Tab-separated table of C-alpha atoms and ligand atoms in Angstrom:
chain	number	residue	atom	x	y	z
A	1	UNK	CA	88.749	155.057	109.268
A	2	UNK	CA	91.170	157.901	108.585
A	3	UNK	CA	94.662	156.259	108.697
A	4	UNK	CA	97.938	158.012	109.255
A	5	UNK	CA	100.012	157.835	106.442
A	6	UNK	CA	103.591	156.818	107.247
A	7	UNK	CA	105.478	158.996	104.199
A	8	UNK	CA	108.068	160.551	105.387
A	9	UNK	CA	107.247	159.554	108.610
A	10	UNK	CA	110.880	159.110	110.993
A	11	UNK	CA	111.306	155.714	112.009
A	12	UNK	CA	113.444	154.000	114.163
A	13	UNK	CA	113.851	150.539	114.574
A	14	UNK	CA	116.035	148.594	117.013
A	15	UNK	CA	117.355	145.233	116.017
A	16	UNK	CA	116.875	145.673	112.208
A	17	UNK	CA	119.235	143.500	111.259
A	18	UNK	CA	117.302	140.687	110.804
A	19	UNK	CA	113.937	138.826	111.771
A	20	UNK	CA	111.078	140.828	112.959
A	21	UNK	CA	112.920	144.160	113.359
A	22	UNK	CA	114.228	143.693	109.493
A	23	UNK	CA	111.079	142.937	108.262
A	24	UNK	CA	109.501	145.850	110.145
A	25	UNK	CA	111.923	148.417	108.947
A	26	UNK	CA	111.662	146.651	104.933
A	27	UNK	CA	107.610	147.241	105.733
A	28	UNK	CA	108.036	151.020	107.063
A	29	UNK	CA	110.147	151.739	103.927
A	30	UNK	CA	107.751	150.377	101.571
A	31	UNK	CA	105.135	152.756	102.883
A	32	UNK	CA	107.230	155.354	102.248
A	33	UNK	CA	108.857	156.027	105.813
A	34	UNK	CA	112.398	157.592	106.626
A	35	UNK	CA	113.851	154.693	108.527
A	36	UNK	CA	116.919	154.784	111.016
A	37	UNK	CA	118.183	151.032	111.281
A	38	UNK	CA	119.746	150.400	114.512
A	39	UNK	CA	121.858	146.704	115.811
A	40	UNK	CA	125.015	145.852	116.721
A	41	UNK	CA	126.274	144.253	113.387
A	42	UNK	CA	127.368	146.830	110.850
A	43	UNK	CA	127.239	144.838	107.824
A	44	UNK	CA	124.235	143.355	108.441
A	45	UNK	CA	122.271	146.239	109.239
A	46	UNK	CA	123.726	148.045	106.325
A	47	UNK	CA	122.567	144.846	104.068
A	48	UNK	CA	119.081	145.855	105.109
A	49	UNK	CA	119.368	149.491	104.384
A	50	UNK	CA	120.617	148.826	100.947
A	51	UNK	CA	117.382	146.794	100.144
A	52	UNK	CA	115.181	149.333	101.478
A	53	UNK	CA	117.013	151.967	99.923
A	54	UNK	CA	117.556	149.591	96.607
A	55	UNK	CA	113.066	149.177	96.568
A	56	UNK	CA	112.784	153.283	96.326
A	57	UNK	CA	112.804	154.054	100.318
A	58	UNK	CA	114.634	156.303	102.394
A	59	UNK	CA	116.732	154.302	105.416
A	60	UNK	CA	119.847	155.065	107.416
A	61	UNK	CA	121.660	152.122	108.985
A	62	UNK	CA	123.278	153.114	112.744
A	63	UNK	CA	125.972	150.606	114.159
A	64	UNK	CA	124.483	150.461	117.894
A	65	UNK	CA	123.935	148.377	121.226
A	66	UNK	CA	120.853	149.332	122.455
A	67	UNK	CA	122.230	148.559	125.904
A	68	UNK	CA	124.717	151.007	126.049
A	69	UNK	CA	123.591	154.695	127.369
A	70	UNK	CA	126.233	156.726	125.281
A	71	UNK	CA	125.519	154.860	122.130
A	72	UNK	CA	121.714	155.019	122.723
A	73	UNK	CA	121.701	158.773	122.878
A	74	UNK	CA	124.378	159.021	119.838
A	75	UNK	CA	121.765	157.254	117.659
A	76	UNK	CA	119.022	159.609	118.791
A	77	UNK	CA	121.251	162.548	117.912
A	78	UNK	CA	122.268	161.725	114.745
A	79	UNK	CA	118.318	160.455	113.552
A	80	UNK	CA	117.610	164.225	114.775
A	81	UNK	CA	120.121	165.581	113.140
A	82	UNK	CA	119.083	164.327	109.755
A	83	UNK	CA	115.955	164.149	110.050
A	84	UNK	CA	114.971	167.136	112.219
A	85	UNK	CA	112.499	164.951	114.145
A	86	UNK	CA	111.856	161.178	115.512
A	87	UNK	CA	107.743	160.249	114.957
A	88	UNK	CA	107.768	156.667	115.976
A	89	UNK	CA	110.578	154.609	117.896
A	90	UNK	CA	110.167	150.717	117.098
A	91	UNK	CA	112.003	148.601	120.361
A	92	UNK	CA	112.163	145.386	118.739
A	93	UNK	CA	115.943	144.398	119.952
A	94	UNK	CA	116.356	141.469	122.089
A	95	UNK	CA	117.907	138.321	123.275
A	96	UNK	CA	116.654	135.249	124.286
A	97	UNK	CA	118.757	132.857	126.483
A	98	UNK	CA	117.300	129.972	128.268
A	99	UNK	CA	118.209	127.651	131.117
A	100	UNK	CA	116.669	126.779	135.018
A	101	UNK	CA	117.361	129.449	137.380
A	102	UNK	CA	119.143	127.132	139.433
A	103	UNK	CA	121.722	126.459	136.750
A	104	UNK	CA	121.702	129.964	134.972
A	105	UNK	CA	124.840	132.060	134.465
A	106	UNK	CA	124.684	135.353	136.060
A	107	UNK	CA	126.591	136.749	132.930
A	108	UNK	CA	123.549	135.088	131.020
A	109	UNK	CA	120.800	136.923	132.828
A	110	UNK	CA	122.419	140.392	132.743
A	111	UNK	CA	122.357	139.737	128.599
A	112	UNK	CA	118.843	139.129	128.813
A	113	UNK	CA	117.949	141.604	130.962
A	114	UNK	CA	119.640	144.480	129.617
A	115	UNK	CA	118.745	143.716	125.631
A	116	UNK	CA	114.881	143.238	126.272
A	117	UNK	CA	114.027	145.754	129.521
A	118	UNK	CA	117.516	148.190	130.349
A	119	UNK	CA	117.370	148.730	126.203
A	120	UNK	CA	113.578	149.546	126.141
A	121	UNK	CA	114.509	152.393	129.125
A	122	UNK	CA	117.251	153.602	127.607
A	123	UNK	CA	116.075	154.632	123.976
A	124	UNK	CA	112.511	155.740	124.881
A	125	UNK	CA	114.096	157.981	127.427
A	126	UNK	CA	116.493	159.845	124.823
A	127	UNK	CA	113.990	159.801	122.170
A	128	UNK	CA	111.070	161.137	124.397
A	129	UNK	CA	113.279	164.470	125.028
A	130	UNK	CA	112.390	165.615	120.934
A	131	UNK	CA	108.860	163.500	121.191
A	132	UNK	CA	108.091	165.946	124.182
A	133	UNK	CA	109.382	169.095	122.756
A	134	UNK	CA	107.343	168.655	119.505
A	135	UNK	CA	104.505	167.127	121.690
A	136	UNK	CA	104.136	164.500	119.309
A	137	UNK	CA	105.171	161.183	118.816
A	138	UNK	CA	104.096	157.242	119.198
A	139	UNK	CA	106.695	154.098	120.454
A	140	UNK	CA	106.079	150.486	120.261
A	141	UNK	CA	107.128	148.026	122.157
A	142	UNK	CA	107.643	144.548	121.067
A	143	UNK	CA	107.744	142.264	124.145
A	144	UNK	CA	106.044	138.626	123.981
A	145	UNK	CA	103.748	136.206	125.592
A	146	UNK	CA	106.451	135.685	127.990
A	147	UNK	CA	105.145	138.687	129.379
A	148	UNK	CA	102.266	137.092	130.818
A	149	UNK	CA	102.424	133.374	130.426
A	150	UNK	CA	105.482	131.039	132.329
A	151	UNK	CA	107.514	128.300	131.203
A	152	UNK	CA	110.088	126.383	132.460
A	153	UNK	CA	113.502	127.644	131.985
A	154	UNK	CA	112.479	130.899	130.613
A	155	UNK	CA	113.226	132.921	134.049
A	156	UNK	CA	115.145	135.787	132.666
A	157	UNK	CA	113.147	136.015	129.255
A	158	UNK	CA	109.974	136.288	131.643
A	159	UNK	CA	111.252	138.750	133.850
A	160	UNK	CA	112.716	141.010	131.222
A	161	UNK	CA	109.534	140.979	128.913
A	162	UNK	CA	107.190	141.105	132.271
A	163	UNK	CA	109.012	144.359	133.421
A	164	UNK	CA	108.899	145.480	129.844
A	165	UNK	CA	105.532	145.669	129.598
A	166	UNK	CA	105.199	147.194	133.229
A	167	UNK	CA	107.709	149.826	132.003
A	168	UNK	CA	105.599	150.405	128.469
A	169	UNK	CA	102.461	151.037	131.125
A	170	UNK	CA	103.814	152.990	133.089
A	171	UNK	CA	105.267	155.359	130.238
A	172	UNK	CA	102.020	155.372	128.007
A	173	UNK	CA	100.493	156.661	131.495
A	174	UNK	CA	103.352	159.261	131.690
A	175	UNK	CA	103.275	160.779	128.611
A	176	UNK	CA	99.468	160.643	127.449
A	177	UNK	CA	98.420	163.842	128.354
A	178	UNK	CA	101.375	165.064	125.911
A	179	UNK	CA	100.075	163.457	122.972
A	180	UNK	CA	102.721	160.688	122.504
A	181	UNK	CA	101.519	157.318	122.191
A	182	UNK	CA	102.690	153.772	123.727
A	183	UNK	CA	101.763	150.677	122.163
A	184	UNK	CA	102.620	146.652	123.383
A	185	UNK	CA	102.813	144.349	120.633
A	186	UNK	CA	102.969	141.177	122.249
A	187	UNK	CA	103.715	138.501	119.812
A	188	UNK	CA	104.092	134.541	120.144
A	189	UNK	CA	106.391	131.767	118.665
A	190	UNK	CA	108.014	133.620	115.535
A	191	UNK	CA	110.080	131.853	113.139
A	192	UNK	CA	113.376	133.963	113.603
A	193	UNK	CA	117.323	133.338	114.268
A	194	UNK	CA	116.254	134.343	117.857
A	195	UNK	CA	115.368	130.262	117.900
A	196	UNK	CA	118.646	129.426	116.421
A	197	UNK	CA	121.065	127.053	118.433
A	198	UNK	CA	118.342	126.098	121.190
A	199	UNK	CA	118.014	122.232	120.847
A	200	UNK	CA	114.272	122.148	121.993
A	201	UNK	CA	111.495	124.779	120.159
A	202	UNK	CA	108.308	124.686	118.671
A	203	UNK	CA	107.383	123.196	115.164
A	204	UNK	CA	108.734	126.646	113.440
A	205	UNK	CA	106.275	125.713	110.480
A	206	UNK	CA	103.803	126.148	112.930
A	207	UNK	CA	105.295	129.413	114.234
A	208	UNK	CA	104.091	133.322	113.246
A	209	UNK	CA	106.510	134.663	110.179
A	210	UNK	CA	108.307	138.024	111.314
A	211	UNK	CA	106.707	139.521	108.361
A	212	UNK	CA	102.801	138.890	110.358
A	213	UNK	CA	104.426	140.617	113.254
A	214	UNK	CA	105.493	143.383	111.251
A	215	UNK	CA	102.500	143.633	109.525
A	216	UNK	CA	100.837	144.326	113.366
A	217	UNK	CA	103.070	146.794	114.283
A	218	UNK	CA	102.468	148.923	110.904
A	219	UNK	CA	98.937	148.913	111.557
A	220	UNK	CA	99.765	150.007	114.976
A	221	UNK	CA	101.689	152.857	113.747
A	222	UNK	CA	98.783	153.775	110.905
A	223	UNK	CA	95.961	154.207	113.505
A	224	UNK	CA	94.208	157.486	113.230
A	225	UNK	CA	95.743	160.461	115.811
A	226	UNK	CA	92.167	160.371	117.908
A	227	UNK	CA	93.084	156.257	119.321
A	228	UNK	CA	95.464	154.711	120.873
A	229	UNK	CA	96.152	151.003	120.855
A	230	UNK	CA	97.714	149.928	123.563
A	231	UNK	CA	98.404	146.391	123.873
A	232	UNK	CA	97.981	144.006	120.865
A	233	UNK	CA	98.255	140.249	120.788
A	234	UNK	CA	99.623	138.304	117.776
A	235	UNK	CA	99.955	134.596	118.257
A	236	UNK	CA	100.008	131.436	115.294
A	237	UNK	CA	96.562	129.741	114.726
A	238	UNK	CA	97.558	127.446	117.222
A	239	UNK	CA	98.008	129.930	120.151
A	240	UNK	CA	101.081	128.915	122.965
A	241	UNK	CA	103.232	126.874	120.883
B	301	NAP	N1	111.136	134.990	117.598
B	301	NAP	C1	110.172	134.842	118.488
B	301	NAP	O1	109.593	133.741	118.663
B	301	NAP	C2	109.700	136.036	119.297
B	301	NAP	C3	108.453	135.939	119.920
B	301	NAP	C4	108.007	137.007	120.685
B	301	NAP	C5	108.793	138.140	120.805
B	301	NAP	N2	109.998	138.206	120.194
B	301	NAP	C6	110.784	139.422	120.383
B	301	NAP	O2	110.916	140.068	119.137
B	301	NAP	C7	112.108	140.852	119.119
B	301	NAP	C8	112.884	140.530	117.854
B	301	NAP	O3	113.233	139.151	117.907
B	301	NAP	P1	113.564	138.257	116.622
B	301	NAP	O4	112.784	137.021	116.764
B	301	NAP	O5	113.486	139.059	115.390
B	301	NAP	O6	115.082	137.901	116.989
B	301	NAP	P2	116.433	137.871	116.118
B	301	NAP	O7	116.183	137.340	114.762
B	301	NAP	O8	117.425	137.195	117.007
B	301	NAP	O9	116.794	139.431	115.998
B	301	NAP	C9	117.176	140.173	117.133
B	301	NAP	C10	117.606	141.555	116.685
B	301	NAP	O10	117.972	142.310	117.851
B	301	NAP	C11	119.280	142.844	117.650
B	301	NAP	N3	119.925	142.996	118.950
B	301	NAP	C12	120.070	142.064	119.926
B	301	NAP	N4	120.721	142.598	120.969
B	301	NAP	C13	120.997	143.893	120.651
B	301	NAP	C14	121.671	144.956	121.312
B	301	NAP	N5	122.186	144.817	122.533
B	301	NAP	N6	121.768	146.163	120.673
B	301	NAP	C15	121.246	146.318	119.433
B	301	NAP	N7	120.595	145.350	118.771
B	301	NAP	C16	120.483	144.147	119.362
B	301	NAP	C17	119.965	141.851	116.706
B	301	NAP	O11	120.985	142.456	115.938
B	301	NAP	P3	122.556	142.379	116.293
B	301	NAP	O12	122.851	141.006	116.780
B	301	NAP	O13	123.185	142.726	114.982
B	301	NAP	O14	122.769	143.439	117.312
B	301	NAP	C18	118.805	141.521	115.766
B	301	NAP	O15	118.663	142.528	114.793
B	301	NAP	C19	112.843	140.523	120.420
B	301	NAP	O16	112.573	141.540	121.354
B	301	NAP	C20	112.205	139.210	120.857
B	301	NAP	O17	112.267	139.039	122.264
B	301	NAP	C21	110.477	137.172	119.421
């Protein structure tokens, strides 16, 4: 099969700071990719930069919450300004925060909401203006099995990564016909800091490592022009953890 190459492909990533967006962004430099970094912590985002940079790659680290409209469409303008163009747009930012809905914090679901679904919105919006101009371009989504499987106490996390994969449906049927791609990568149980500080989880040994869902959503972004993939599972040997 003919695969894209990814040199000097433009890449953005959301939540590159660490776990599965790091590892994404570390994978996209390898293969030669101009990567654009984006989370809220500077030094950490930087820290990943450097090692991309530091391995031979190209990578640009943006200070940026992907919930915020002003500072969404900042980051888009500056990855066009230096680069000239955006190819692929990664959406891998996201919180999780857990609790029954009769006991959940307002505050708490707004978080949730906004950093998995209101985030996904708001960057493929700004970054589909120079996708449809150039009538090229490809953006993956990385939502979960929360998307389609319930569990107790995971109300907003559901309902953020449900609507985010209604939204990534709706957009791939949008913007088909204009030659830009949408893609769901829906992985399970990852062994991430997104687990940190929650006194019940899974058997992390037993969990996906960020690096097999990165691995995924290269392979997403390498298939030939002619296909489109869009939805791909990615779940630990042992399924629903
Ligand atoms: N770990 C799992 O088991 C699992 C399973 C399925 C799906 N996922 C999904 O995979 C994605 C990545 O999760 P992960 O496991 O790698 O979690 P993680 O280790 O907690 O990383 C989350 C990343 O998102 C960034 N982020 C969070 N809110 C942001 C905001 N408002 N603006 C910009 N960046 C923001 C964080 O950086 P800053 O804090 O520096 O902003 C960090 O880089 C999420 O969408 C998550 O829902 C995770």
């Amino acid at each position: 099969m003919d695969e894209q190459t990814l040199r000097n492909q433009v890449v953005i990533v959301t939540g590159a700071s660490r776990g599965i967006g790091a590892e994404t962004a570390i994978a996209f430099g390898n293969a030669g990719a101009r990567v654009i970094l984006a989370a809220r912590t500077t030094s950490d985002v930087e820290a990943v930069a450097r090692r991309i940079r530091e391995n031979g790659g190209e990578a640009l680290a943006v200070t940026v919450d992907v919930t915020q409209s002003k500072q969404v469409e900042r980051l888009v303008c500056s990855a066009v300004e230096h680069h000239g163009q955006i190819d692929i747009l990664v959406n891998n930012a996201g919180q999780g925060k857990f609790g029954k809905v009769a006991e959940f914090e307002l505050a708490s679901w707004s978080t949730v909401i906004e950093s998995n679904l209101t985030s996904l919105f708001l960057c493929s919006k700004y970054v589909l203006e120079p996708m449809l101009s150039r009538k090229s371009g490809q953006i993956i989504n990385v939502l979960s099995v929360a998307a389609t499987t319930s569990f107790s106490a995971t109300g907003a996390y559901c309902a953020a990564k449900a609507g985010a994969l209604a939204l990534t449906r709706v957009l791939s049927e949008e913007v088909r016909k204009e030659n830009i791609r949408v893609t769901a990568v829906i992985p399970g149980a990852t062994h991430t800091s997104f687990w940190d500080g929650m006194d019940q989880h899974p058997d992390f040994d037993q969990m996906l490592k960020p690096s097999h869902v990165a691995e995924a959503i290269l392979s997403v972004a390498k298939q030939p022009l002619g296909m489109v993939v869009e939805e791909i599972k990615v779940a630990p040997p042992l399924g629903i953890l």
